[in-house]
PDB file of N, CA and C in Angstrom:
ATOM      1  N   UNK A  52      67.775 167.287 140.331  1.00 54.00           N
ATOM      2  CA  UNK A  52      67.714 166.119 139.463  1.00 54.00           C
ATOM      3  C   UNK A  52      69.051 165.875 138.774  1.00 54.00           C
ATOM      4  N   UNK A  53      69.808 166.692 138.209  1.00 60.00           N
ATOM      5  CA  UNK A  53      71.172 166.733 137.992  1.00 60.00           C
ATOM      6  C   UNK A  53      72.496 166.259 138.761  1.00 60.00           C
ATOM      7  N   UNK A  54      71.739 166.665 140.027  1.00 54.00           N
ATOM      8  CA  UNK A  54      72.993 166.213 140.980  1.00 54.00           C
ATOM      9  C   UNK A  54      73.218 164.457 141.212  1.00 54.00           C
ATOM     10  N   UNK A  55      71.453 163.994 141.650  1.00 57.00           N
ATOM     11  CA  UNK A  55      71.225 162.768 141.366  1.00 57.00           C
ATOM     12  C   UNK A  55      71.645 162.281 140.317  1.00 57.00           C
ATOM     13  N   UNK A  56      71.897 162.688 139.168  1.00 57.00           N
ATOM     14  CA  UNK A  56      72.729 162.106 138.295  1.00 57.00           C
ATOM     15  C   UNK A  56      74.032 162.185 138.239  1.00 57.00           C
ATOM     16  N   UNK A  57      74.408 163.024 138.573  1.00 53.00           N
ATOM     17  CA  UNK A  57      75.747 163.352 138.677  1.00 53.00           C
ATOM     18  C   UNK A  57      76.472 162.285 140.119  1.00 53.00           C
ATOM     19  N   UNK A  58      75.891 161.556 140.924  1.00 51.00           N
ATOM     20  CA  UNK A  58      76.013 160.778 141.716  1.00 51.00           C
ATOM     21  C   UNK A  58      75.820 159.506 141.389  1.00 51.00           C
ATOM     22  N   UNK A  59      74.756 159.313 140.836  1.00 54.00           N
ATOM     23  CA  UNK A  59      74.262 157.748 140.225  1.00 54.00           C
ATOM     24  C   UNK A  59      75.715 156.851 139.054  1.00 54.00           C
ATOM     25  N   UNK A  60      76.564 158.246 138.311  1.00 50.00           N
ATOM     26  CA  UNK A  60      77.366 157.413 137.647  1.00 50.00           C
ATOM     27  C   UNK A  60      78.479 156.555 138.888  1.00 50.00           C
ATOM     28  N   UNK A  61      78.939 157.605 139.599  1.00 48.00           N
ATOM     29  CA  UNK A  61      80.344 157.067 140.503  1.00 48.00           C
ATOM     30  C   UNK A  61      79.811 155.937 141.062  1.00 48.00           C
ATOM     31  N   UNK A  62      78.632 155.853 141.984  1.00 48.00           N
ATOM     32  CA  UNK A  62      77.878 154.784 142.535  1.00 48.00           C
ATOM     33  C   UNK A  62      77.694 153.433 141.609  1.00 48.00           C
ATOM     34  N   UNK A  63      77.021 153.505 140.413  1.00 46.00           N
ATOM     35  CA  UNK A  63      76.927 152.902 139.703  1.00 46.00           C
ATOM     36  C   UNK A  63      78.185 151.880 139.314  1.00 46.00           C
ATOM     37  N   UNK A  64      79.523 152.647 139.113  1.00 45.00           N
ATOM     38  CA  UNK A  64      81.003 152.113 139.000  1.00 45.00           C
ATOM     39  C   UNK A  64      81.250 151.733 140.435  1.00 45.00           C
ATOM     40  N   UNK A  65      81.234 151.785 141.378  1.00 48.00           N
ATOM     41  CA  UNK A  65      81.186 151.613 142.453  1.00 48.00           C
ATOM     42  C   UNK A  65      80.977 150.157 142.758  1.00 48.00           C
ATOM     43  N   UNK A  66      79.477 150.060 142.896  1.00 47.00           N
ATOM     44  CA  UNK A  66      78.854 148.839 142.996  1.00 47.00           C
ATOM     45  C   UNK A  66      79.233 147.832 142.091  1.00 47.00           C
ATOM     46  N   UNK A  67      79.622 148.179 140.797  1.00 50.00           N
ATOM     47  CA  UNK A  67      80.198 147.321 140.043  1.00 50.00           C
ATOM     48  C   UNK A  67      81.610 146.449 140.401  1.00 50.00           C
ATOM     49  N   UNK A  68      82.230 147.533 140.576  1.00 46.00           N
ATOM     50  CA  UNK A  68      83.676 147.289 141.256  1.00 46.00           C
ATOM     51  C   UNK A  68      83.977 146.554 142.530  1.00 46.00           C
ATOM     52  N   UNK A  69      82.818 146.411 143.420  1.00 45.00           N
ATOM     53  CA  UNK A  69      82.646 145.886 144.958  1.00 45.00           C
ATOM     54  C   UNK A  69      83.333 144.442 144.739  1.00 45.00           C
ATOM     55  N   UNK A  70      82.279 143.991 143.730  1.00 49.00           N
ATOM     56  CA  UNK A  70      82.730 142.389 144.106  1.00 49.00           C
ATOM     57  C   UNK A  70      83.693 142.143 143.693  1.00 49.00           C
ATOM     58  N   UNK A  71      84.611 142.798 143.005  1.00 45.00           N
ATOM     59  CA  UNK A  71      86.467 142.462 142.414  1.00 45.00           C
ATOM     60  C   UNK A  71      87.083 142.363 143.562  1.00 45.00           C
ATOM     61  N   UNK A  72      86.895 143.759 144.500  1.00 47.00           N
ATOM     62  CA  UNK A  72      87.157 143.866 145.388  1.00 47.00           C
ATOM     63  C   UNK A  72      87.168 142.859 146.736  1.00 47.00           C
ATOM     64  N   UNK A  73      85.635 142.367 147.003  1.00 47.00           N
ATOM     65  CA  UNK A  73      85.342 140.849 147.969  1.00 47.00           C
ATOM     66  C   UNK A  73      85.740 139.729 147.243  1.00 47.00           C
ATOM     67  N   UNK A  74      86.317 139.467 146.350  1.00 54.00           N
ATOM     68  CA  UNK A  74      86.954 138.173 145.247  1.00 54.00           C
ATOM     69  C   UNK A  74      88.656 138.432 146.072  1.00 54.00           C
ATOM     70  N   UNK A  75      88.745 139.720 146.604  1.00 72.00           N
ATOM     71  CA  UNK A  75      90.559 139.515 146.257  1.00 72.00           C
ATOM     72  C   UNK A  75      90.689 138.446 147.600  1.00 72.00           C
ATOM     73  N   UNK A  76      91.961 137.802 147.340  1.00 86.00           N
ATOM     74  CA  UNK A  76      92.313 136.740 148.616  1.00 86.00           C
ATOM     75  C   UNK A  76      93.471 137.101 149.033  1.00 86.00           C
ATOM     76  N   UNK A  77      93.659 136.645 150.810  1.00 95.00           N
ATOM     77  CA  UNK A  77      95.258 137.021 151.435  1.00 95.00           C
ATOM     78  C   UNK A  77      95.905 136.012 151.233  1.00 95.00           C
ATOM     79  N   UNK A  78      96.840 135.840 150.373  1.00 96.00           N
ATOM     80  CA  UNK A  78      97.634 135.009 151.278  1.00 96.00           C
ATOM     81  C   UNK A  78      97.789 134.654 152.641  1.00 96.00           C
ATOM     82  N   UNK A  79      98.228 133.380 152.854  1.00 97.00           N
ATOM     83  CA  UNK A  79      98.678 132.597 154.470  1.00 97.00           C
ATOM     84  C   UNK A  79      99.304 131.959 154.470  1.00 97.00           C
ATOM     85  N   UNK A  80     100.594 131.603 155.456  1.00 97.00           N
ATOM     86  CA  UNK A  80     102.093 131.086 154.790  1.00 97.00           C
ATOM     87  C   UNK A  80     102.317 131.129 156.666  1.00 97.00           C
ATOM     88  N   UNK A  81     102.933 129.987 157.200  1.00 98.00           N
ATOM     89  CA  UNK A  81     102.891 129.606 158.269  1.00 98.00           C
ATOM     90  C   UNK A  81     104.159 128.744 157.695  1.00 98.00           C
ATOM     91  N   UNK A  82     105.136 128.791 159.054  1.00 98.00           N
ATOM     92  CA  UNK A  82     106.457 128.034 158.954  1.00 98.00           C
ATOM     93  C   UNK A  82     106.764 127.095 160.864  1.00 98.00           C
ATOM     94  N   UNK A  83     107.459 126.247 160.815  1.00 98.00           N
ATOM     95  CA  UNK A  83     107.584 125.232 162.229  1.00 98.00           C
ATOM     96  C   UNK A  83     108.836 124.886 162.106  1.00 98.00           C
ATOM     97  N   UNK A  84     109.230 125.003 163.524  1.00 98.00           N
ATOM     98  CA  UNK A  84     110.611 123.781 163.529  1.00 98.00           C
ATOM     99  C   UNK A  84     110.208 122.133 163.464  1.00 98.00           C
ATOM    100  N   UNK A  85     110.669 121.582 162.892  1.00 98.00           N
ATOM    101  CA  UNK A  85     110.388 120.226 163.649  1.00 98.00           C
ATOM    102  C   UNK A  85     111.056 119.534 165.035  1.00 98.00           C
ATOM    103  N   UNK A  86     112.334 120.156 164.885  1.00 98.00           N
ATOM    104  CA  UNK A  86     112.995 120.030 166.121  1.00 98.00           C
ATOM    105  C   UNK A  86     113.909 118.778 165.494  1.00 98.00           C
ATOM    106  N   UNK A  87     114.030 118.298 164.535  1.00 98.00           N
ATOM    107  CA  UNK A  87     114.581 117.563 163.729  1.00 98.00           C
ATOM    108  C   UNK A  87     115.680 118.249 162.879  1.00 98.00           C
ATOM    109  N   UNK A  88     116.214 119.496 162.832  1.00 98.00           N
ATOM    110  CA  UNK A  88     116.971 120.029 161.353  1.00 98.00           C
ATOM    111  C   UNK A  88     116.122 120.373 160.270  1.00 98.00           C
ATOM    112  N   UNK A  89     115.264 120.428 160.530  1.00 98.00           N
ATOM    113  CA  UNK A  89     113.956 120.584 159.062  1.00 98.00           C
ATOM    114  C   UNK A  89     112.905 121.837 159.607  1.00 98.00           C
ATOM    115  N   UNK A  90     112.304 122.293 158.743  1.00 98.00           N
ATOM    116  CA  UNK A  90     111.677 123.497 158.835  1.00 98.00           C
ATOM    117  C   UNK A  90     110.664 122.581 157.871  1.00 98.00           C
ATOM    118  N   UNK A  91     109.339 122.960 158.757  1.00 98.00           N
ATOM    119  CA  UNK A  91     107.785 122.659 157.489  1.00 98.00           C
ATOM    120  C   UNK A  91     106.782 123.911 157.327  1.00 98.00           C
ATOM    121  N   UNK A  92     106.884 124.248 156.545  1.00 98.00           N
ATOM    122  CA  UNK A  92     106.136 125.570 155.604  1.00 98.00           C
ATOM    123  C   UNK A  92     104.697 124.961 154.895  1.00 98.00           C
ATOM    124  N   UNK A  93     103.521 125.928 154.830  1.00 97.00           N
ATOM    125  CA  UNK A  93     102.072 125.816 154.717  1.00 97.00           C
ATOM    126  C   UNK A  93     101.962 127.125 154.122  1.00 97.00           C
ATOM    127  N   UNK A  94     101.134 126.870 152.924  1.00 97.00           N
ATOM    128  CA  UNK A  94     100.212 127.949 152.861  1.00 97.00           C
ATOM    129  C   UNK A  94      98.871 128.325 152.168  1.00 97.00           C
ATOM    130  N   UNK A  95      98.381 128.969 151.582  1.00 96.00           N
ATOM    131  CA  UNK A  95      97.112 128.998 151.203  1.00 96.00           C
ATOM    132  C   UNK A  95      96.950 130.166 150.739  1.00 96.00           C
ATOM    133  N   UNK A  96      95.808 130.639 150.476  1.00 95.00           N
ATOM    134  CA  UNK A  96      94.818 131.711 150.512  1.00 95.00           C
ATOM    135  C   UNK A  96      93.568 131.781 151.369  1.00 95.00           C
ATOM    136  N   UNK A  97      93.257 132.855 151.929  1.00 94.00           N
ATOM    137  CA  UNK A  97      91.939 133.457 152.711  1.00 94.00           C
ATOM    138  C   UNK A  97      90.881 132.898 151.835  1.00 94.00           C
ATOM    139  N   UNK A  98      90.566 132.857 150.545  1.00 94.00           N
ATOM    140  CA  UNK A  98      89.266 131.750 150.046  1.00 94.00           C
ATOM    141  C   UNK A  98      89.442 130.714 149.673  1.00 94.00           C
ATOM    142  N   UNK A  99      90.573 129.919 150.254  1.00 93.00           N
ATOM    143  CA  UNK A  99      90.423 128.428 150.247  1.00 93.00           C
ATOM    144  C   UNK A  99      90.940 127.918 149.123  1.00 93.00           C
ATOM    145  N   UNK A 100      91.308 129.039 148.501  1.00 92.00           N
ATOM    146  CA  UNK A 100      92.255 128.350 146.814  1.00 92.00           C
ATOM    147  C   UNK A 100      93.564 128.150 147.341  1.00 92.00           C
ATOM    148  N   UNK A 101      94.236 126.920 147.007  1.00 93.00           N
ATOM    149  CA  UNK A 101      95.351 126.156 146.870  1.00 93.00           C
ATOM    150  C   UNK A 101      96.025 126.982 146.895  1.00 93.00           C
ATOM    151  N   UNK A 102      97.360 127.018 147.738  1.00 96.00           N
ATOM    152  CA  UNK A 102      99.141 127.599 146.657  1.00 96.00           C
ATOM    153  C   UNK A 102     100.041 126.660 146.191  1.00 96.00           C
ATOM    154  N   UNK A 103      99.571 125.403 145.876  1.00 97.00           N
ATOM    155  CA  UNK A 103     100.397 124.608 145.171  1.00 97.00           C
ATOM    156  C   UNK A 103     101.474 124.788 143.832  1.00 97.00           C
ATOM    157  N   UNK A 104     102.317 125.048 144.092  1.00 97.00           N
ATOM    158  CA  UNK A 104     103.598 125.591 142.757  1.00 97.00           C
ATOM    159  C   UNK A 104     104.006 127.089 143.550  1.00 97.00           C
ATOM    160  N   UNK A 105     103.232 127.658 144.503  1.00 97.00           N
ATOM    161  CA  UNK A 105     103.904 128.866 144.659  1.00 97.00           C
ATOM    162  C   UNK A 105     105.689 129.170 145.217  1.00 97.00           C
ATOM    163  N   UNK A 106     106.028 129.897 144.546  1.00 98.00           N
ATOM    164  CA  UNK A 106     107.774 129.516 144.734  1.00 98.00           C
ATOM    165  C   UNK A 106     107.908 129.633 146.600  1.00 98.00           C
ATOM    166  N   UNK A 107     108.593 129.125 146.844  1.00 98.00           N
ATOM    167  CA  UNK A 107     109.067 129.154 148.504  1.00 98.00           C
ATOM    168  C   UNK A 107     110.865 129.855 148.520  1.00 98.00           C
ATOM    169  N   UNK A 108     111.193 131.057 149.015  1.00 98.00           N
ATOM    170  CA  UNK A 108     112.512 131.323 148.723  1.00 98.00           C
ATOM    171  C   UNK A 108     113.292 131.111 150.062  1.00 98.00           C
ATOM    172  N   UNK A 109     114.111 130.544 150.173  1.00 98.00           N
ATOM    173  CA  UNK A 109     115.096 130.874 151.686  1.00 98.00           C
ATOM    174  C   UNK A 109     116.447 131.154 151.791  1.00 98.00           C
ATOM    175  N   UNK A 110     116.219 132.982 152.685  1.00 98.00           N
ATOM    176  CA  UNK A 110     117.279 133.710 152.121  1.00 98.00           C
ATOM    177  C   UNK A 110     118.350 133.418 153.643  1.00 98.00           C
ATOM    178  N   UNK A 111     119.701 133.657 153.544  1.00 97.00           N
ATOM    179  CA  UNK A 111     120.566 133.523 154.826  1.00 97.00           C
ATOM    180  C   UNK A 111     120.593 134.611 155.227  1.00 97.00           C
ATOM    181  N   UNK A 112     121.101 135.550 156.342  1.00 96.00           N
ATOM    182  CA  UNK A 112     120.956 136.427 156.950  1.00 96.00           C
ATOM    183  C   UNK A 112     121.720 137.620 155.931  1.00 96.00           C
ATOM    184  N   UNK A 113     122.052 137.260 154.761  1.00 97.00           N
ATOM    185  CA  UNK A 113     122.690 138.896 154.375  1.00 97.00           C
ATOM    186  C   UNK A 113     121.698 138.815 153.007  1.00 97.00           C
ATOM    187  N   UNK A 114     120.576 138.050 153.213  1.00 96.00           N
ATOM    188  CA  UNK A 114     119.870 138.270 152.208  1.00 96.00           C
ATOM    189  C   UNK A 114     119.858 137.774 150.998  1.00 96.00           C
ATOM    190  N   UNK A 115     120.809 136.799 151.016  1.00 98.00           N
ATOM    191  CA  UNK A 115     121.358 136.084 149.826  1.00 98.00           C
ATOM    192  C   UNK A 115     120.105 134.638 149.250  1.00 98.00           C
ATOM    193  N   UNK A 116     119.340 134.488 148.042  1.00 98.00           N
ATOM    194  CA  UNK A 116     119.408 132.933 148.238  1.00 98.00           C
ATOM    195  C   UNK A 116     119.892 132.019 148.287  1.00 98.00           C
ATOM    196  N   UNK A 117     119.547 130.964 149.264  1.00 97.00           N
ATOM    197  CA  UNK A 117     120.597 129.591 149.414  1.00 97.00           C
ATOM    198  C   UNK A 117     119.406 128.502 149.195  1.00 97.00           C
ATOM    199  N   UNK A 118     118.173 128.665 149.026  1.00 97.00           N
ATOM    200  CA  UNK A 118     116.858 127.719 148.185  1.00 97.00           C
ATOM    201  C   UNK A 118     116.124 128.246 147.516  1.00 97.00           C
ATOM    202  N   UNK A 119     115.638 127.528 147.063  1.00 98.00           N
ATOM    203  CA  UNK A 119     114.178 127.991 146.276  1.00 98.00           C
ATOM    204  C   UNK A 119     113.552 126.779 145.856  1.00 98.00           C
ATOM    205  N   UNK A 120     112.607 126.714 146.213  1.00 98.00           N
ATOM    206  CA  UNK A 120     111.888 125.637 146.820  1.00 98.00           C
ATOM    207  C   UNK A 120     110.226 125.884 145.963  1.00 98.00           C
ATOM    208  N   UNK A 121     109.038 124.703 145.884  1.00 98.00           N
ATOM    209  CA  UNK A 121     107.756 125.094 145.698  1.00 98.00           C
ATOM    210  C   UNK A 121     106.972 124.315 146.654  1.00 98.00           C
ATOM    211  N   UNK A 122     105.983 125.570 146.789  1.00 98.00           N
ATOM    212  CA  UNK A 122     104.813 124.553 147.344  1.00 98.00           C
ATOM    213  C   UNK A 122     104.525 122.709 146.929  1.00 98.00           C
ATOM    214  N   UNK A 123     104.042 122.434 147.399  1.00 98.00           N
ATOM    215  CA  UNK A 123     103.770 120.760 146.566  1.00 98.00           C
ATOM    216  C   UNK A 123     102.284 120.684 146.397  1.00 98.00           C
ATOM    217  N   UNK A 124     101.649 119.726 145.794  1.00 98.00           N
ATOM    218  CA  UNK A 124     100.339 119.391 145.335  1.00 98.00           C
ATOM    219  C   UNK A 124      99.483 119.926 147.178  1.00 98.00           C
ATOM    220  N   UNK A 125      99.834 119.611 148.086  1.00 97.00           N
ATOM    221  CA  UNK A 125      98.991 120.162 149.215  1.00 97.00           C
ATOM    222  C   UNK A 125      99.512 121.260 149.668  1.00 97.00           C
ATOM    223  N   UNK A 126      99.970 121.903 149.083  1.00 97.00           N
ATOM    224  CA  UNK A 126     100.626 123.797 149.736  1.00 97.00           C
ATOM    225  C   UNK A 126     101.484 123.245 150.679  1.00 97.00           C
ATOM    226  N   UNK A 127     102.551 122.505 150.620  1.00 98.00           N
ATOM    227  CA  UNK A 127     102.873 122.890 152.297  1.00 98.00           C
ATOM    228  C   UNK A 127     104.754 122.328 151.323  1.00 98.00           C
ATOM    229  N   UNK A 128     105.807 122.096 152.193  1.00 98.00           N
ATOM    230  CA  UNK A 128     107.003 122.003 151.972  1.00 98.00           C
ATOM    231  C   UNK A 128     108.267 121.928 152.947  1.00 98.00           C
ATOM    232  N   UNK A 129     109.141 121.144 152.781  1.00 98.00           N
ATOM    233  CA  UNK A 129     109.680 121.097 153.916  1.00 98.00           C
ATOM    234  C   UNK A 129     111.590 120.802 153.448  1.00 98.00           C
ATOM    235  N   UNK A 130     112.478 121.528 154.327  1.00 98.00           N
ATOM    236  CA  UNK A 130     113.485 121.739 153.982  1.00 98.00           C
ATOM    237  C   UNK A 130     114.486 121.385 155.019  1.00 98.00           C
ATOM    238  N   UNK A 131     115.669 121.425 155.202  1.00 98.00           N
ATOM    239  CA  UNK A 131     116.655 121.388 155.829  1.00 98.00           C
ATOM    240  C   UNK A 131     117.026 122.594 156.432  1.00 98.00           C
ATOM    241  N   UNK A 132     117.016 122.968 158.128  1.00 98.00           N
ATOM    242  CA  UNK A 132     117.030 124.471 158.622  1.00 98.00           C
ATOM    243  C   UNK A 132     118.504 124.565 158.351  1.00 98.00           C
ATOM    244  N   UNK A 133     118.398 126.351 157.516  1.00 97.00           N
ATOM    245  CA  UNK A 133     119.602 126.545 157.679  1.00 97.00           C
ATOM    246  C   UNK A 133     120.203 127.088 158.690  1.00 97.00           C
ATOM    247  N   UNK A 134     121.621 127.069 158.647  1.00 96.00           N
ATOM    248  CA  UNK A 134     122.707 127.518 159.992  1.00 96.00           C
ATOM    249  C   UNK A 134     122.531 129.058 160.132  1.00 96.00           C
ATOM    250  N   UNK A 135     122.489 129.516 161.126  1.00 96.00           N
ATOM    251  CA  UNK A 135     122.278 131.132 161.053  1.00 96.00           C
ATOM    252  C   UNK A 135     121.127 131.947 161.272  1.00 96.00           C
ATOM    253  N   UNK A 136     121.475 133.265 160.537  1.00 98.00           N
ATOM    254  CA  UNK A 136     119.841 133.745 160.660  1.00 98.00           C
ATOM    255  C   UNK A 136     119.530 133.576 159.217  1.00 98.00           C
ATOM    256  N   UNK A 137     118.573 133.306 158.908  1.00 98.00           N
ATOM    257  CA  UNK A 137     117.607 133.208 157.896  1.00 98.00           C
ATOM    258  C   UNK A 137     116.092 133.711 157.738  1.00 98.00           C
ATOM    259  N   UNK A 138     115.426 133.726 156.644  1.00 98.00           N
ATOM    260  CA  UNK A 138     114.035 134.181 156.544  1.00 98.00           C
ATOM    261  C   UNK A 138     113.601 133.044 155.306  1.00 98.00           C
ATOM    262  N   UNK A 139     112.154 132.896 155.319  1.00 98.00           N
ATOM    263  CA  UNK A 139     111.817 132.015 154.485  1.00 98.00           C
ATOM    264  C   UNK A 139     110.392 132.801 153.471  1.00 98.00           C
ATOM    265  N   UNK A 140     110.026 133.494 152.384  1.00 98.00           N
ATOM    266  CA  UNK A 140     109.214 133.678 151.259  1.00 98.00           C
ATOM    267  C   UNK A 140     108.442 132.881 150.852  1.00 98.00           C
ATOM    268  N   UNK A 141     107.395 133.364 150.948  1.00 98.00           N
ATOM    269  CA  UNK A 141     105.994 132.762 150.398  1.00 98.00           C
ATOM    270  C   UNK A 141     106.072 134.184 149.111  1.00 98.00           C
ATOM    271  N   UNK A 142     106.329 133.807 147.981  1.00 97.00           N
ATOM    272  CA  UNK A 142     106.367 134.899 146.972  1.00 97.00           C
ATOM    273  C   UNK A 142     105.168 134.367 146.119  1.00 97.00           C
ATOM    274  N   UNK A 143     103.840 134.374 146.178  1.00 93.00           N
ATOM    275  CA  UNK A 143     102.748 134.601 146.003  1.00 93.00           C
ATOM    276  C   UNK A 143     102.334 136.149 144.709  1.00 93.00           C
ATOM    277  N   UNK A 144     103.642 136.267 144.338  1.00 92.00           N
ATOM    278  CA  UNK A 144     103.435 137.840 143.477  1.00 92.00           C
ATOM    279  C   UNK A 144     103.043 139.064 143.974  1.00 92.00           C
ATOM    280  N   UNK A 145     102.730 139.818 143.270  1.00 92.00           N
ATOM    281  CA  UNK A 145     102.933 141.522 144.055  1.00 92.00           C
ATOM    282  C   UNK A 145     101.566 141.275 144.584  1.00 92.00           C
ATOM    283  N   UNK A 146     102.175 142.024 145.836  1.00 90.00           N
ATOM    284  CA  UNK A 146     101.165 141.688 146.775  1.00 90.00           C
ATOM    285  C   UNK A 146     100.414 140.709 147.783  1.00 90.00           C
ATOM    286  N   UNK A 147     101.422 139.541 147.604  1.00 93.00           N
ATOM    287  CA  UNK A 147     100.604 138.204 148.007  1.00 93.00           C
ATOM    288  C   UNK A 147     102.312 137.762 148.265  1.00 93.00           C
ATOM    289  N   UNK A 148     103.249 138.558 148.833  1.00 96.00           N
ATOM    290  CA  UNK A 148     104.457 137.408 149.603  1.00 96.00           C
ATOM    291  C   UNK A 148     104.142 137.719 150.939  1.00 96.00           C
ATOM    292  N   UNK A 149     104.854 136.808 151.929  1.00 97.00           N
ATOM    293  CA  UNK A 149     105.030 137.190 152.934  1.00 97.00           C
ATOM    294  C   UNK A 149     106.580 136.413 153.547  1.00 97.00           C
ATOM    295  N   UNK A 150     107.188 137.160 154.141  1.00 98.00           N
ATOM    296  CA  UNK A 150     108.555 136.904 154.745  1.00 98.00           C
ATOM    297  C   UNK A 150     108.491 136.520 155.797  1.00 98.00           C
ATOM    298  N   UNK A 151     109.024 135.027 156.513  1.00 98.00           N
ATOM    299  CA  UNK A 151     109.157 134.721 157.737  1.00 98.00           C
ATOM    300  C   UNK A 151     110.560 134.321 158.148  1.00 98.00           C
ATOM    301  N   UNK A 152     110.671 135.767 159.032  1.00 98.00           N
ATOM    302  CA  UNK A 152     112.674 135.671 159.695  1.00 98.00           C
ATOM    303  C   UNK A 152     112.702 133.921 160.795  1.00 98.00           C
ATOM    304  N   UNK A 153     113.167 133.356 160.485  1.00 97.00           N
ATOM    305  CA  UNK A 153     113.723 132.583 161.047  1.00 97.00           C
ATOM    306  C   UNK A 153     113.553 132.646 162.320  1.00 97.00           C
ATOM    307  N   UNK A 154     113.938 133.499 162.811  1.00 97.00           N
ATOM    308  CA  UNK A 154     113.690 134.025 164.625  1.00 97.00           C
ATOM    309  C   UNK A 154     112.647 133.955 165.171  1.00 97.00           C
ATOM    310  N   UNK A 155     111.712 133.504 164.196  1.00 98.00           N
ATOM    311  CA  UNK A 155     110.247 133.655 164.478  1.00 98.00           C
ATOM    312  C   UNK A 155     109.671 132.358 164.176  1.00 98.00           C
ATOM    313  N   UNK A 156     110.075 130.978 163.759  1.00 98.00           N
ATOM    314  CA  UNK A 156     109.877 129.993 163.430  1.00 98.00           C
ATOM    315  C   UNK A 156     110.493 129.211 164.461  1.00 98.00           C
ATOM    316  N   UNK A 157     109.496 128.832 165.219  1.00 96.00           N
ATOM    317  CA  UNK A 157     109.589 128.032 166.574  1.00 96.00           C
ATOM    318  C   UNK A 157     109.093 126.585 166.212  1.00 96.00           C
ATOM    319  N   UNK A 158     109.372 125.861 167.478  1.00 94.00           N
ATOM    320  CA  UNK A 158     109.160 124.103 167.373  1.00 94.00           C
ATOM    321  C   UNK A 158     107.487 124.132 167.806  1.00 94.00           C
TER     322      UNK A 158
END
């Protein structure tokens, strides 16, 4: 009977804690050439909440910034491709950026 108790607290915190846990959302951050000189960037979250204002960073190949940019009222944003190698930030806060190298942003 002790042990059952001695189990029922962790469980108890447990089950409590679950749904914080099924609440958390991924980020999603998708980038395109247009084939125009312009790069168009999207993103979101996994439950459907907006990233509108989330900062957009775009670094040149030694890592430097040369934008910084925001989402707009529909998550999405669009820039002038830069010359070189580059990567483009969805900085969403700890835990929620994601980096897309340039090399990887096709038409």
């Amino acid at each position: 009977m002790k042990f059952a108790k001695f189990l029922a607290v962790p469980m108890v915190i447990g089950f409590m804690t679950l749904p914080l846990t099924a609440m958390a959302h991924t980020p999603l951050f998708s980038c395109f050439d247009n084939a125009d000189g312009t790069i168009y960037c999207e993103g979101g979250f996994s439950d459907g909440s907006t990233a509108a204002g989330v900062p957009v960073i775009v670094k040149n190949g030694k890592g430097e910034e040369i934008q910084r940019l925001v989402l707009s009222r529909t998550s999405d944003v669009e820039f002038e491709k830069p010359k070189g190698n580059y990567s483009v930030t969805f900085d969403g806060g700890e835990g929620h950026s994601i980096e897309i190298p340039g090399s990887q942003i096709f038409e």
